[in-house]
Structures are given as C-alpha cells and as structure tokens.
PDB file of C-alpha atoms and ligand atoms in Angstrom:
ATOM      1  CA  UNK A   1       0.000   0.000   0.000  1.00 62.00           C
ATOM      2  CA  UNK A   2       2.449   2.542   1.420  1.00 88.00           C
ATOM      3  CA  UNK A   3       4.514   2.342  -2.250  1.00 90.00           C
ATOM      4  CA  UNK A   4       1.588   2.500  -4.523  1.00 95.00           C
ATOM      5  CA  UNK A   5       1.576   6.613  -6.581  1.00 97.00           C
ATOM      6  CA  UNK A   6       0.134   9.171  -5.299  1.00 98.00           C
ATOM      7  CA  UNK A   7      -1.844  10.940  -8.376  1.00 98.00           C
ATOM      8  CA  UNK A   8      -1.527  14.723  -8.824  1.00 98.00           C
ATOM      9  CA  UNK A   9      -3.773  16.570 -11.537  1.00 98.00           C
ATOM     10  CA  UNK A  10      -3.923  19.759 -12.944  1.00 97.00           C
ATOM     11  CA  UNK A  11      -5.797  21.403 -15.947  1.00 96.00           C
ATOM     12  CA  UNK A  12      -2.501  22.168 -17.000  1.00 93.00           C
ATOM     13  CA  UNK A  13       1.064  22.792 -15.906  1.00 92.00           C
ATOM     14  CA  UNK A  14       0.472  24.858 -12.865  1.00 93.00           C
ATOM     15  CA  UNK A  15      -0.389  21.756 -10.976  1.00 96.00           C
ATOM     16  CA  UNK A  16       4.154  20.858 -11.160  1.00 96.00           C
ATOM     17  CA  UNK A  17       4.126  23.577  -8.985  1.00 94.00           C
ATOM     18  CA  UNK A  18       2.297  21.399  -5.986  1.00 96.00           C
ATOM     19  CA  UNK A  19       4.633  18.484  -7.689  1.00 97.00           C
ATOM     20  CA  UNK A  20       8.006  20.836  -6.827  1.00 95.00           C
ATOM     21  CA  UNK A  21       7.206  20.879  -3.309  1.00 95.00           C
ATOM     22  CA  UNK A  22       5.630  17.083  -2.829  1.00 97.00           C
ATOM     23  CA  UNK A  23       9.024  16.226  -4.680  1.00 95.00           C
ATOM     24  CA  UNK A  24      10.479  18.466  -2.517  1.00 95.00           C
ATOM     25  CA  UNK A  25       9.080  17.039   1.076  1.00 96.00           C
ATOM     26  CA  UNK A  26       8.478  13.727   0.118  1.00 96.00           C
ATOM     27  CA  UNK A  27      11.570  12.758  -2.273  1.00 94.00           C
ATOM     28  CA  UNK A  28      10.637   8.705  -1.516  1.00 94.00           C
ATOM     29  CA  UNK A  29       7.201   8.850  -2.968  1.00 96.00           C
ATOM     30  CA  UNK A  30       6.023   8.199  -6.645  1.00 96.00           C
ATOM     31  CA  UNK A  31       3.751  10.717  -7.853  1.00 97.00           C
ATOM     32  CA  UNK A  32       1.598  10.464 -11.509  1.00 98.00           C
ATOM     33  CA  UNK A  33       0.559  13.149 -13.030  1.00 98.00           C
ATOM     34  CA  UNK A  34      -2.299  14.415 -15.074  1.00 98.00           C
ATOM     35  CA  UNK A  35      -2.347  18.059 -17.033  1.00 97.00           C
ATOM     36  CA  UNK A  36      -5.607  18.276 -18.626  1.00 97.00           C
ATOM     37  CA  UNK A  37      -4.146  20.897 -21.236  1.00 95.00           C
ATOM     38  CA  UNK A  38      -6.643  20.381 -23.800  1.00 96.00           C
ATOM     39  CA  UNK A  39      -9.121  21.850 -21.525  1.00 96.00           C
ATOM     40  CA  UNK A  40      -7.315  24.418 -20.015  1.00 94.00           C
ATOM     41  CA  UNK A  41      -8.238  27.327 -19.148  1.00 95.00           C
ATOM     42  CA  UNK A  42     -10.311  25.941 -16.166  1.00 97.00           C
ATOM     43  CA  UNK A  43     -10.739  29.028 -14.689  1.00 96.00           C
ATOM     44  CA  UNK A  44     -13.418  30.188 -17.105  1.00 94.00           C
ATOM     45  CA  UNK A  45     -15.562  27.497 -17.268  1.00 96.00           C
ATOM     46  CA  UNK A  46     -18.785  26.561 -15.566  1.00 96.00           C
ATOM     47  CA  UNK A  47     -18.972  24.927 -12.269  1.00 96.00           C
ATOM     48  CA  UNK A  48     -20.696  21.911 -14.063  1.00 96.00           C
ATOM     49  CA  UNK A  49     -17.722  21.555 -17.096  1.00 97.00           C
ATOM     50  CA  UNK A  50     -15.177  21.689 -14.347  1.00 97.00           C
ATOM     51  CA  UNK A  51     -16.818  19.276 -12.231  1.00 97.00           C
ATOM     52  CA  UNK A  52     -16.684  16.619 -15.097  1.00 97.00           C
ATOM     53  CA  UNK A  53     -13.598  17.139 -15.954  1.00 97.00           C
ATOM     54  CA  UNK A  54     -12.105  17.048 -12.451  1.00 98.00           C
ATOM     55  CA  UNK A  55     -13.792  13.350 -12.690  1.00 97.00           C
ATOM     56  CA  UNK A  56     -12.773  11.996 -15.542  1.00 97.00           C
ATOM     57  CA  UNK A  57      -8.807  13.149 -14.649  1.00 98.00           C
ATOM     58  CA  UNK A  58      -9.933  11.343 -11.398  1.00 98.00           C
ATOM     59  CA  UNK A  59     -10.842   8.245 -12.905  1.00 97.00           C
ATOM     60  CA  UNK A  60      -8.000   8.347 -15.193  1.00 98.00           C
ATOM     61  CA  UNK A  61      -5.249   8.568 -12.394  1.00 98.00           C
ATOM     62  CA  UNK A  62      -7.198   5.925 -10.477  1.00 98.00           C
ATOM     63  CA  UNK A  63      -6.143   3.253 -12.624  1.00 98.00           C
ATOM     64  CA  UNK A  64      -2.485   3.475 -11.652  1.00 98.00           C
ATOM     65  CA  UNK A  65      -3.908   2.559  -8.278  1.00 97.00           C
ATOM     66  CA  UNK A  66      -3.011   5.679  -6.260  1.00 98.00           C
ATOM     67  CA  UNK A  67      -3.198   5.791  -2.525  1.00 97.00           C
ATOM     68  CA  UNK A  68      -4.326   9.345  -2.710  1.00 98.00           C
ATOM     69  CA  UNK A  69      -5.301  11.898  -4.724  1.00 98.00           C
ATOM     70  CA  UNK A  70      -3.911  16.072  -4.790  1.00 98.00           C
ATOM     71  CA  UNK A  71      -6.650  18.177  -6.982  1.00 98.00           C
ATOM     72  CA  UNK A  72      -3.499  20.831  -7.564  1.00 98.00           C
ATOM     73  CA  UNK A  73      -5.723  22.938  -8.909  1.00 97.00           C
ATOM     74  CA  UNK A  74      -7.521  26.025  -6.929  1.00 97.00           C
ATOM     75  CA  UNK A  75     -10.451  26.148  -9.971  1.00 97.00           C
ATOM     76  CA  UNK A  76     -10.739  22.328  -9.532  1.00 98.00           C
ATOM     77  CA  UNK A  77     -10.791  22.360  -6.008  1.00 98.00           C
ATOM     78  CA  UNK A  78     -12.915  25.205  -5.222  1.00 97.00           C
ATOM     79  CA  UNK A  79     -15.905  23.781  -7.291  1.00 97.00           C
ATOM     80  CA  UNK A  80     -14.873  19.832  -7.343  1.00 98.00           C
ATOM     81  CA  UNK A  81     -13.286  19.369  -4.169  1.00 98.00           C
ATOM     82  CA  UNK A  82     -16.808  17.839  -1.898  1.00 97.00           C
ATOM     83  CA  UNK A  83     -18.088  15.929  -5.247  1.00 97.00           C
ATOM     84  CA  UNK A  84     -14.708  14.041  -5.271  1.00 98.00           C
ATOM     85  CA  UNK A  85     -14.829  12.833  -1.670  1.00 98.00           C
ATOM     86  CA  UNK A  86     -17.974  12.263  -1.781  1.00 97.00           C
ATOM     87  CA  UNK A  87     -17.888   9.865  -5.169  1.00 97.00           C
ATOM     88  CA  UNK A  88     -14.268   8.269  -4.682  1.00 97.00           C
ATOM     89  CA  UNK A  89     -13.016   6.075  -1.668  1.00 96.00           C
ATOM     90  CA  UNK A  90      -9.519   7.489  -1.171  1.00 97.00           C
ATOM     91  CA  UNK A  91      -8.242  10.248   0.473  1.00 98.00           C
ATOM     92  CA  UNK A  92      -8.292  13.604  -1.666  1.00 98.00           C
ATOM     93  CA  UNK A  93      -6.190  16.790  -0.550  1.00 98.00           C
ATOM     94  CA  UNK A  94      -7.216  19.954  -2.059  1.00 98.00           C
ATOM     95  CA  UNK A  95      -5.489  23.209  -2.452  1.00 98.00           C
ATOM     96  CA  UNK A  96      -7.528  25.643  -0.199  1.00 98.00           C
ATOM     97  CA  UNK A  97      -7.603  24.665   2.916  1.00 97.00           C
ATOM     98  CA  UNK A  98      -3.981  24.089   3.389  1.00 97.00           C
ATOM     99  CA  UNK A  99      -3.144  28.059   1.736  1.00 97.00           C
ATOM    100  CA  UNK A 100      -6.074  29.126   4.074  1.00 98.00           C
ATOM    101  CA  UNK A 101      -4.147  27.353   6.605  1.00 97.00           C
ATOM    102  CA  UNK A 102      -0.671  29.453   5.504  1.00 97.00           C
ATOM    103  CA  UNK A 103      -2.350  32.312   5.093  1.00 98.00           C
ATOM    104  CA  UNK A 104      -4.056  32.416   8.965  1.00 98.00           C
ATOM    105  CA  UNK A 105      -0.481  31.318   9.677  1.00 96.00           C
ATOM    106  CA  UNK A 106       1.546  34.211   8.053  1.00 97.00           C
ATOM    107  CA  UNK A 107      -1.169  37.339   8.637  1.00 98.00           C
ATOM    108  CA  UNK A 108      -0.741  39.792  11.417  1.00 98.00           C
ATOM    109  CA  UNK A 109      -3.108  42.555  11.138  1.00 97.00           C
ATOM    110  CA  UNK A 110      -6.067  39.601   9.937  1.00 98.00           C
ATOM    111  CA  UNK A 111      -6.295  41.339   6.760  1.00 98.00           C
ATOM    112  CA  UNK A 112      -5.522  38.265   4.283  1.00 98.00           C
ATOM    113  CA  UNK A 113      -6.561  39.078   0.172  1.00 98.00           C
ATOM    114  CA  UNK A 114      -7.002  35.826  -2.226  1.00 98.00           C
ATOM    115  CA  UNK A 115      -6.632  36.360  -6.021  1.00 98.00           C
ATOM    116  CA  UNK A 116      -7.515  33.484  -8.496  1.00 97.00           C
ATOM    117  CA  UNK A 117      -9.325  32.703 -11.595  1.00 97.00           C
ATOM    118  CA  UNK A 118     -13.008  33.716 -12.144  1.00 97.00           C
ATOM    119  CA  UNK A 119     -14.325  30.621 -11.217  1.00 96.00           C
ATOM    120  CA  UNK A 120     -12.217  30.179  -7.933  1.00 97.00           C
ATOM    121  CA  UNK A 121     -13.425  33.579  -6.831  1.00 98.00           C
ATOM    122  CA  UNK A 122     -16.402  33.418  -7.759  1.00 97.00           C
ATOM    123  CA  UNK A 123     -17.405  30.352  -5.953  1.00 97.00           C
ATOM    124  CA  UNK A 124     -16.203  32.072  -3.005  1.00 98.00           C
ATOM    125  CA  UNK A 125     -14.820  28.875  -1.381  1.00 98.00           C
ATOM    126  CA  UNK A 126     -11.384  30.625   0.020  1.00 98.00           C
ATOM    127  CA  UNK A 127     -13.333  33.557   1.688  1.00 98.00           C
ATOM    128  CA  UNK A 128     -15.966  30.801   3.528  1.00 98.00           C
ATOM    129  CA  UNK A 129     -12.950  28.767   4.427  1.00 98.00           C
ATOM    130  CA  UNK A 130     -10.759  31.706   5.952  1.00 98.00           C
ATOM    131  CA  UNK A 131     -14.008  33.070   7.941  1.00 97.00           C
ATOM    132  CA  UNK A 132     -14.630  29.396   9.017  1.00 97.00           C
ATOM    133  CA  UNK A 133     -11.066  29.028  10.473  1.00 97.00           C
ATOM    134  CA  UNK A 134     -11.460  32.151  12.367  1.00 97.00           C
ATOM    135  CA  UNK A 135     -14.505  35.057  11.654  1.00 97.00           C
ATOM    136  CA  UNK A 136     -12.285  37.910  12.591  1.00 97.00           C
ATOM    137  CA  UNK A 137     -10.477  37.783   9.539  1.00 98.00           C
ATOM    138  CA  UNK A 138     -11.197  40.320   7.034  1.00 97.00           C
ATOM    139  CA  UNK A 139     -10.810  38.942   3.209  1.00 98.00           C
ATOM    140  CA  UNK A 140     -10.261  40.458   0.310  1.00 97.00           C
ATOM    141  CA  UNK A 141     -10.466  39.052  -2.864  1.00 98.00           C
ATOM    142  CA  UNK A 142      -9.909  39.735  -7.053  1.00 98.00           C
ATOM    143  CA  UNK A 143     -10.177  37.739  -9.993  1.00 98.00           C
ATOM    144  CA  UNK A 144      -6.644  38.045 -11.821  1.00 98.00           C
ATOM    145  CA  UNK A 145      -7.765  36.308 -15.207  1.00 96.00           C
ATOM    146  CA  UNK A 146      -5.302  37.516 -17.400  1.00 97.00           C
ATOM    147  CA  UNK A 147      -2.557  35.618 -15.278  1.00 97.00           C
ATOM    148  CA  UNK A 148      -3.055  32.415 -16.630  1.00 94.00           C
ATOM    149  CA  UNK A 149      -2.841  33.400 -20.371  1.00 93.00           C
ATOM    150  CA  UNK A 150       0.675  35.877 -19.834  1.00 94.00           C
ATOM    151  CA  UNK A 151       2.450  32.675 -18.163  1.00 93.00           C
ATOM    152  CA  UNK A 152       1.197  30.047 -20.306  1.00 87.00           C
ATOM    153  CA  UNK A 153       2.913  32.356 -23.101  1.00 88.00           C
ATOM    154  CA  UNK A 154       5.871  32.312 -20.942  1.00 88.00           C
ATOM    155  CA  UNK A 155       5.182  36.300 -20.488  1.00 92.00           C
ATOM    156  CA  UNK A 156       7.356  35.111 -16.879  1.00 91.00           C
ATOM    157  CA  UNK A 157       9.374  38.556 -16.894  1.00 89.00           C
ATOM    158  CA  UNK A 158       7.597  40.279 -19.404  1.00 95.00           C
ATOM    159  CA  UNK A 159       6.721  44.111 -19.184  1.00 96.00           C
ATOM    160  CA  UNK A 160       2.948  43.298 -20.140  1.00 97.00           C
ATOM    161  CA  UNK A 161       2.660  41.093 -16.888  1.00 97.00           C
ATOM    162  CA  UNK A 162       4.158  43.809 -15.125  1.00 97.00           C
ATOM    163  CA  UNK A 163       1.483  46.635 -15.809  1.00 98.00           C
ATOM    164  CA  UNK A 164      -1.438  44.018 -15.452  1.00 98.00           C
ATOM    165  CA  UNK A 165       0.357  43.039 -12.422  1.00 98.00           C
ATOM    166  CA  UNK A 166       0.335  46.429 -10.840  1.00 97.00           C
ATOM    167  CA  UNK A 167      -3.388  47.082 -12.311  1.00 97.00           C
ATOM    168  CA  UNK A 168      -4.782  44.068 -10.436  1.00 98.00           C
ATOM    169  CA  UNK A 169      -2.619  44.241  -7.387  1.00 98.00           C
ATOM    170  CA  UNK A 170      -2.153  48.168  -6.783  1.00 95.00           C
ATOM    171  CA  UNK A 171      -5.896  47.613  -4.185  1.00 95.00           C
ATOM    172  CA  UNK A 172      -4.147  45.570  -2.174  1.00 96.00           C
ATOM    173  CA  UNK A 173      -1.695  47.742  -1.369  1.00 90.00           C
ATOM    174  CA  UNK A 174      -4.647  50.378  -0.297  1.00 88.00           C
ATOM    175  CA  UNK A 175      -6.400  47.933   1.484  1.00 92.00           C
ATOM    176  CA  UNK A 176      -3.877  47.067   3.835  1.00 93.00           C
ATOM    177  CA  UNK A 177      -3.595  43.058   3.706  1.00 97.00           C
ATOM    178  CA  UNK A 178      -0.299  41.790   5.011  1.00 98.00           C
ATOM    179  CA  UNK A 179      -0.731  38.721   3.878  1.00 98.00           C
ATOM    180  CA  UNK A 180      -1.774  37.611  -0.502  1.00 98.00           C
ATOM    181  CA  UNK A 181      -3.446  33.938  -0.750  1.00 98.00           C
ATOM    182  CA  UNK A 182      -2.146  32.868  -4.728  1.00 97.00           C
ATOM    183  CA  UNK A 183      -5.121  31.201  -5.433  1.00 97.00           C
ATOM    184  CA  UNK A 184      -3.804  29.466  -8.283  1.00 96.00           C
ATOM    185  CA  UNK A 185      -1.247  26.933  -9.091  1.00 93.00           C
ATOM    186  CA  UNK A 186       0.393  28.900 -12.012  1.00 93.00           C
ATOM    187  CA  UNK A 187       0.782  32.195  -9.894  1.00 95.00           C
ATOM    188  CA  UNK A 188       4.016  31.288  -7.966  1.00 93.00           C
ATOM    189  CA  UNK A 189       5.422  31.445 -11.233  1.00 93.00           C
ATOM    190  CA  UNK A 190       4.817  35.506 -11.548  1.00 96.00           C
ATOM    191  CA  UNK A 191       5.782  35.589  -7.919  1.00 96.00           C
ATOM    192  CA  UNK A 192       9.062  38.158  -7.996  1.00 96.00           C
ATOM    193  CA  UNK A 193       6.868  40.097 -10.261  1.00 97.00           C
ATOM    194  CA  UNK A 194       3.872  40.418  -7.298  1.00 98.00           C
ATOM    195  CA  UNK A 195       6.867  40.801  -4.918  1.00 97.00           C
ATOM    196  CA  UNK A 196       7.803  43.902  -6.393  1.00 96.00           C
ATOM    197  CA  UNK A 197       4.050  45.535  -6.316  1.00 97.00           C
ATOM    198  CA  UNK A 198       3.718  44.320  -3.014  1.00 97.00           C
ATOM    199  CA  UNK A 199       6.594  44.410  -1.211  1.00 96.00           C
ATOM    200  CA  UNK A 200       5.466  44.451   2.176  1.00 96.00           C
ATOM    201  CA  UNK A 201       2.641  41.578   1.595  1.00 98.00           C
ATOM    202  CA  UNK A 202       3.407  38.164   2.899  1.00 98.00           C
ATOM    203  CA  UNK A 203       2.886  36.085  -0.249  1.00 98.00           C
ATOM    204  CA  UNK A 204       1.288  32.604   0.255  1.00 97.00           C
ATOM    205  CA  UNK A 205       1.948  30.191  -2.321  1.00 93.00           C
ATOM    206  CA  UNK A 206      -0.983  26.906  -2.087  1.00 88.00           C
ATOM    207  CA  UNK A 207       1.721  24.398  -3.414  1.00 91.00           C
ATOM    208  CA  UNK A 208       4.156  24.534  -0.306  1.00 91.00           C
ATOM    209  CA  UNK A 209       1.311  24.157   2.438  1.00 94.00           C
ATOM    210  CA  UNK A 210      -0.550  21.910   0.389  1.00 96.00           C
ATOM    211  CA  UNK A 211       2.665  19.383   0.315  1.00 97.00           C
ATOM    212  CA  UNK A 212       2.546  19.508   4.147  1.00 96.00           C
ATOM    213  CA  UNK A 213      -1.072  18.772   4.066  1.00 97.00           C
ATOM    214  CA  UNK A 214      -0.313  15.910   1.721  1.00 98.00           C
ATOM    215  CA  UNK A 215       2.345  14.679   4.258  1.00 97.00           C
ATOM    216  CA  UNK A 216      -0.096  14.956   7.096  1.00 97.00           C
ATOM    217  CA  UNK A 217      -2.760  13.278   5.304  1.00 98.00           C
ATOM    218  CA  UNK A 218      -0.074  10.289   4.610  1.00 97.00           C
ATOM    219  CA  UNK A 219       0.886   9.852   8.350  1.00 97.00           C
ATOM    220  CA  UNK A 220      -2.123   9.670   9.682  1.00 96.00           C
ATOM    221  CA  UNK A 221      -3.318   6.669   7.511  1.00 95.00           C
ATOM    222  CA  UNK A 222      -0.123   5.260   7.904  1.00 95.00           C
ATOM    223  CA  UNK A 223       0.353   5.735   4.118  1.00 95.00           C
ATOM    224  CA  UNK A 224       3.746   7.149   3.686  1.00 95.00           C
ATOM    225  CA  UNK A 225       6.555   5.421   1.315  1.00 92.00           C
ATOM    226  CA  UNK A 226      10.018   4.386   3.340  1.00 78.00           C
ATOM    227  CA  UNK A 227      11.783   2.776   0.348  1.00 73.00           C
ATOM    228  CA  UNK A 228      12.689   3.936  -3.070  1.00 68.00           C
ATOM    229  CA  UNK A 229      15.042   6.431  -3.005  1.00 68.00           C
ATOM    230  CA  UNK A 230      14.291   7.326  -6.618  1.00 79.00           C
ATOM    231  CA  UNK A 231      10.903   7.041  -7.475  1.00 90.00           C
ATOM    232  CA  UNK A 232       9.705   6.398 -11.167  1.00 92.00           C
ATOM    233  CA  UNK A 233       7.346   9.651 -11.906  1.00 95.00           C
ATOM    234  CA  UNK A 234       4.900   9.492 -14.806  1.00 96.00           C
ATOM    235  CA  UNK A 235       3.689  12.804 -16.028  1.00 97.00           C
ATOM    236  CA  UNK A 236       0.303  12.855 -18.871  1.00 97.00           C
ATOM    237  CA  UNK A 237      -0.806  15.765 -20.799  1.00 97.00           C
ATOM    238  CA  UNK A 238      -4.270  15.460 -23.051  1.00 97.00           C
ATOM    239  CA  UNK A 239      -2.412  17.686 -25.219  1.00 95.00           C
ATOM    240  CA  UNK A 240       1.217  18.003 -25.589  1.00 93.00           C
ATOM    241  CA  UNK A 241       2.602  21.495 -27.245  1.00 88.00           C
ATOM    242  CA  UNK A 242       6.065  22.954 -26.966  1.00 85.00           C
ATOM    243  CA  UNK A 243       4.426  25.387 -24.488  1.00 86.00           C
ATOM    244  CA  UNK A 244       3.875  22.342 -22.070  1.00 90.00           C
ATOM    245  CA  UNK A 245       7.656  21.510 -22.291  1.00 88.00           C
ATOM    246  CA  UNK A 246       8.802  24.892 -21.679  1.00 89.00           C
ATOM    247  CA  UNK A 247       6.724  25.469 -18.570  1.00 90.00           C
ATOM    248  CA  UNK A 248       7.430  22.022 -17.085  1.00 92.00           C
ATOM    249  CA  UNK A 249      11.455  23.020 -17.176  1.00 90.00           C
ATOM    250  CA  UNK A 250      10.300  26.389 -15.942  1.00 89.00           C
ATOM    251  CA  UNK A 251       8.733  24.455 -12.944  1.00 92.00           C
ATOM    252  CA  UNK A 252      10.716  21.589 -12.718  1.00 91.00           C
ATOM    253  CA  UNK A 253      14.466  22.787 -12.921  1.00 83.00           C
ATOM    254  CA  UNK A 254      15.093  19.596 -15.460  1.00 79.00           C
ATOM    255  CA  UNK A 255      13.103  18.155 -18.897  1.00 73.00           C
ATOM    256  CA  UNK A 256      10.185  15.667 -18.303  1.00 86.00           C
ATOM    257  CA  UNK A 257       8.846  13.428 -20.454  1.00 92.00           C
ATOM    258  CA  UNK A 258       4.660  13.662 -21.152  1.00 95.00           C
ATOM    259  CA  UNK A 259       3.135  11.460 -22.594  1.00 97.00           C
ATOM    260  CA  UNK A 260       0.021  12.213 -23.908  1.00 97.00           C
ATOM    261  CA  UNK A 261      -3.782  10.597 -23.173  1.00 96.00           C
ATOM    262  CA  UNK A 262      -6.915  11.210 -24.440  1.00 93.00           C
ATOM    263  CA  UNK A 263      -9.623  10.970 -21.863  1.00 92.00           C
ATOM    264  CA  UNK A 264     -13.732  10.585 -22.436  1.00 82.00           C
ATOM    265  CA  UNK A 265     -15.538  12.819 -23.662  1.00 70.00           C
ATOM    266  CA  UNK A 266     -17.129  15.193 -20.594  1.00 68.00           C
ATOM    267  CA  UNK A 267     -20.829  15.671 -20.946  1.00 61.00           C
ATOM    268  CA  UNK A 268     -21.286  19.496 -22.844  1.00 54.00           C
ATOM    269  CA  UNK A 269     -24.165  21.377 -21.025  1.00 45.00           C
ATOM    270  CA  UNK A 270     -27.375  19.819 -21.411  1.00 42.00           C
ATOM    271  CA  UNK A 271     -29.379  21.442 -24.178  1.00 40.00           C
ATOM    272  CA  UNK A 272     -31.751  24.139 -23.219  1.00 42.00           C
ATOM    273  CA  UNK A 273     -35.407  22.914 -22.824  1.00 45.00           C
ATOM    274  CA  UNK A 274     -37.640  22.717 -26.648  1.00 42.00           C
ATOM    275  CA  UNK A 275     -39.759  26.314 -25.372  1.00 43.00           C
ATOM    276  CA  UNK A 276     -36.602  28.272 -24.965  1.00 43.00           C
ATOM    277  CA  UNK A 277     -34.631  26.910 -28.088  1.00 44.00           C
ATOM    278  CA  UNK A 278     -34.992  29.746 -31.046  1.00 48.00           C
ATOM    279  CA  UNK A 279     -37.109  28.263 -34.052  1.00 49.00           C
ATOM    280  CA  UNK A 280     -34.884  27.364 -37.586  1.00 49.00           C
ATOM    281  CA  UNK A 281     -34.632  30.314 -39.794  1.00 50.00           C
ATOM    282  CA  UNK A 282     -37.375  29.489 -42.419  1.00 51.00           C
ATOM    283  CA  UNK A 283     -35.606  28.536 -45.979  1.00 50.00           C
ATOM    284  CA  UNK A 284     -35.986  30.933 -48.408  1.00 43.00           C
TER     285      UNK A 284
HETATM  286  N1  DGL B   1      -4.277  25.838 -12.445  1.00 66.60           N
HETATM  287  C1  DGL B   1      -5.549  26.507 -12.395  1.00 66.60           C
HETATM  288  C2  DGL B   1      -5.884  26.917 -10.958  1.00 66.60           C
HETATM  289  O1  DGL B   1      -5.143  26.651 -10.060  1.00 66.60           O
HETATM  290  C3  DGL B   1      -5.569  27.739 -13.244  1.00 66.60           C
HETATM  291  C4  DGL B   1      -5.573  27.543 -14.700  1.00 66.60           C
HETATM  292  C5  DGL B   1      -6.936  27.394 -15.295  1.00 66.60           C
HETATM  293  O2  DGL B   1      -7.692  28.373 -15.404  1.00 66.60           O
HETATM  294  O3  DGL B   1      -7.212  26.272 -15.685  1.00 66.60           O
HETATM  295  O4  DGL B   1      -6.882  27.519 -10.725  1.00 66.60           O
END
C-alpha cells in the first residue's frame, strides 16, 4: 500500500508547482501526473464543465492505483473538491484549505486578500474557508484572469505582466492586507513580479502548504513510502505542445517526459429545454 503513486492533476502545468514541493518534502514517494491541457483554461468554465472534468482526470489517475489523490488545482478544487470525496473512496487533498491554513499562519493585522481565476473567486470557497477558520479575519479578494494566459505564453518577466500586475494588485496595497493567498497553481510562477508591487505583503503560495497537508494526510493513515530512493514519476498531458515543455522546465528545474492521453468525452451542457430553443430560420 504505502509504495503504490500518489496521483496529482492539474488542468494544465500549474499543478508541477504542488509536484516541486511534494518532490520536494516527500523525495521517496512516486507521484503520476495528469495536465488536462486540452481543456485548459479551467478558470473560465462553468462549475458543471469543471466538475466533469475534475472526474474523468480522477478516474484516469485511479487506474495506476493511487493511494491518494492532490486536486493541484484552486479552480478544480474550489468547485470539485466535496463531489470528489464524496464519489471516490480514497483520500483527496485539495489546495484551499492548506493556503487558508498558511495564510491564517503568516497574517498579522487579519487582513488576508485571495486572487484566483473567475471561477475560484467566484465560488467564493477561500473567503468561507478563511471566515470558518477564524470570523475575525477580514478577506479580500480579485479575480486576476489575465494571469493564466501571460504565463502560459511564458510572459514570466515580461513588461505586459508587469502593468497588469500592478493594475490588479495596486488595491491591495490600499487595502492594507499583510498577507496575498495565490489562489492558483500557475501564480508562484509571476511571484518576484507580485513581490515587487507588493513588497510588504506576505505572499502565500498553495503548493508549499498543500505538500505539508499531503504529508499529514499520509501519516495519519499510515500511508507514507520508506523505500525507493528514486521514485519512477509518470507525467500525462491530453495535449502536448512545446508550451507544455517549456513550462514544465520552468517548474521543474530539469526536462520531463509527457506522454500524452486522451480521456472521455465530458458531458457538454445539457441542451436548453424545446420552449426556450430559437425556431430554424425558415428557408428561403
Ligand atoms: N491551475 C488553475 C488553478 O489553479 C488555473 C488555470 C486554469 O484556469 O485552468 O486555478
């Protein structure tokens, strides 16, 4: 039991971020991994889409037998998270309760602000799970959706990502937060960029706590790996572009191999009822 993989996914590359630290913490466990990357950007998409795709990458990893499962992604988790434990019989870590976690940690004025895609904002899931952990807090939050898009085209140090950086930021610098939640897994890539905006913010990347979490989560069902001492990763894309490779060595300090897997079909959004649909243009 205690060597079988734990399975990592991702709706893209951002998720090697959670991988770093897991590697990082955990250097005798064997991780797989899944970047859905044909359906990324998650981060626009509805609650529904997202769901089914966060269970189909499920079911996917599931056949390597994993002992447990990280949903590395904030989008995934915030909207995915409860319909995954509820529907699979493993243990699942997420990535918002262990940066809520960091974040309660690292703040000293209880002023914590959360930035993330539109959907992980929207659902509000980060602001109920701060105020759960302690109502005092006060929390902050901003979609940052153009993010995602500037470091998938490896915009890392770009001036572009600079000025949108500063446009999205420059409120929490008004609003007095000490501490900045990156609510997504591809953020701690533009971190020395936020750094500079916000120098005197406490920046709380998910992928570091959410390691420990993992680690926790291991102990306590007696589930960690004592042996290998180097583990055989396996890292799946659904889509495999130079883009992917560039961003993985961005991540990942050294080339990986993806290979690449095509996964079912997700269910598109059911089609509206007959008394709403528009009738056919008549034929002329
Ligand atoms: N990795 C996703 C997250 O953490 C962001 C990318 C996306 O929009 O799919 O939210």
């Amino acid at each position: 039991m205690n060597n079988k993989p734990i399975g990592v996914f991702d709706s893209g590359v951002g998720g090697l971020t959670v991988v770093r630290e897991i590697k990082r913490l955990l250097p005798n466990e064997t991780i797989v991994y899944l970047g859905d990357t044909a359906n990324l950007p998650y981060g626009d998409k509805s609650e529904e889409i997202v769901r089914s795709y966060s269970k189909a990458n499920t079911e996917f990893l599931l056949k390597f037998d994993i002992k447990v499962l990280v949903a590395a992604c904030n989008t995934a988790s915030s909207v995915a998270l409860t319909f995954l434990k509820e529907h699979y019989n493993i243990p699942i870590v997420g990535v918002i309760e262990p940066a809520a976690k960091g974040a309660i940690y690292a703040t000293r004025n209880g002023k914590i602000g959360v930035i993330g895609t539109n959907r992980t904002i929207r659902s509000n899931v980060y602001a109920q799970t701060l105020e759960k952990m302690n109502p005092d807090l006060s929390v902050k939050q901003k979609p940052c959706p153009l993010f995602v898009p500037l470091i998938e085209e490896n915009f890392v140090d770009h001036p572009a990502t600079k000025l949108i950086a500063e446009e999205y930021l420059k409120e929490f610098r008004e609003s007095g937060v000490d501490t900045l939640i990156l609510g997504c897994t591809h953020y701690p890539l533009i971190i020395n960029v936020m750094r500079e905006i916000l120098p005197n913010v406490k920046l709380v990347d998910s992928a570091l706590f959410t390691a420990q979490d993992l680690k926790d989560v291991l102990a306590s069902n007696y589930m960690l790996c004592e042996g290998s001492d180097n583990p055989e990763h396996r890292f799946f894309a659904t889509d495999i572009t130079d883009k992917l490779d560039i961003l993985a060595r961005r991540i990942l300090q050294n080339g990986t191999h993806f290979e690449e897997v095509s996964l079912p079909a997700t269910p598109s959004h059911p089609p509206a009822p007959a008394m709403e649909r528009q009738p056919p243009a008549p034929l002329c």
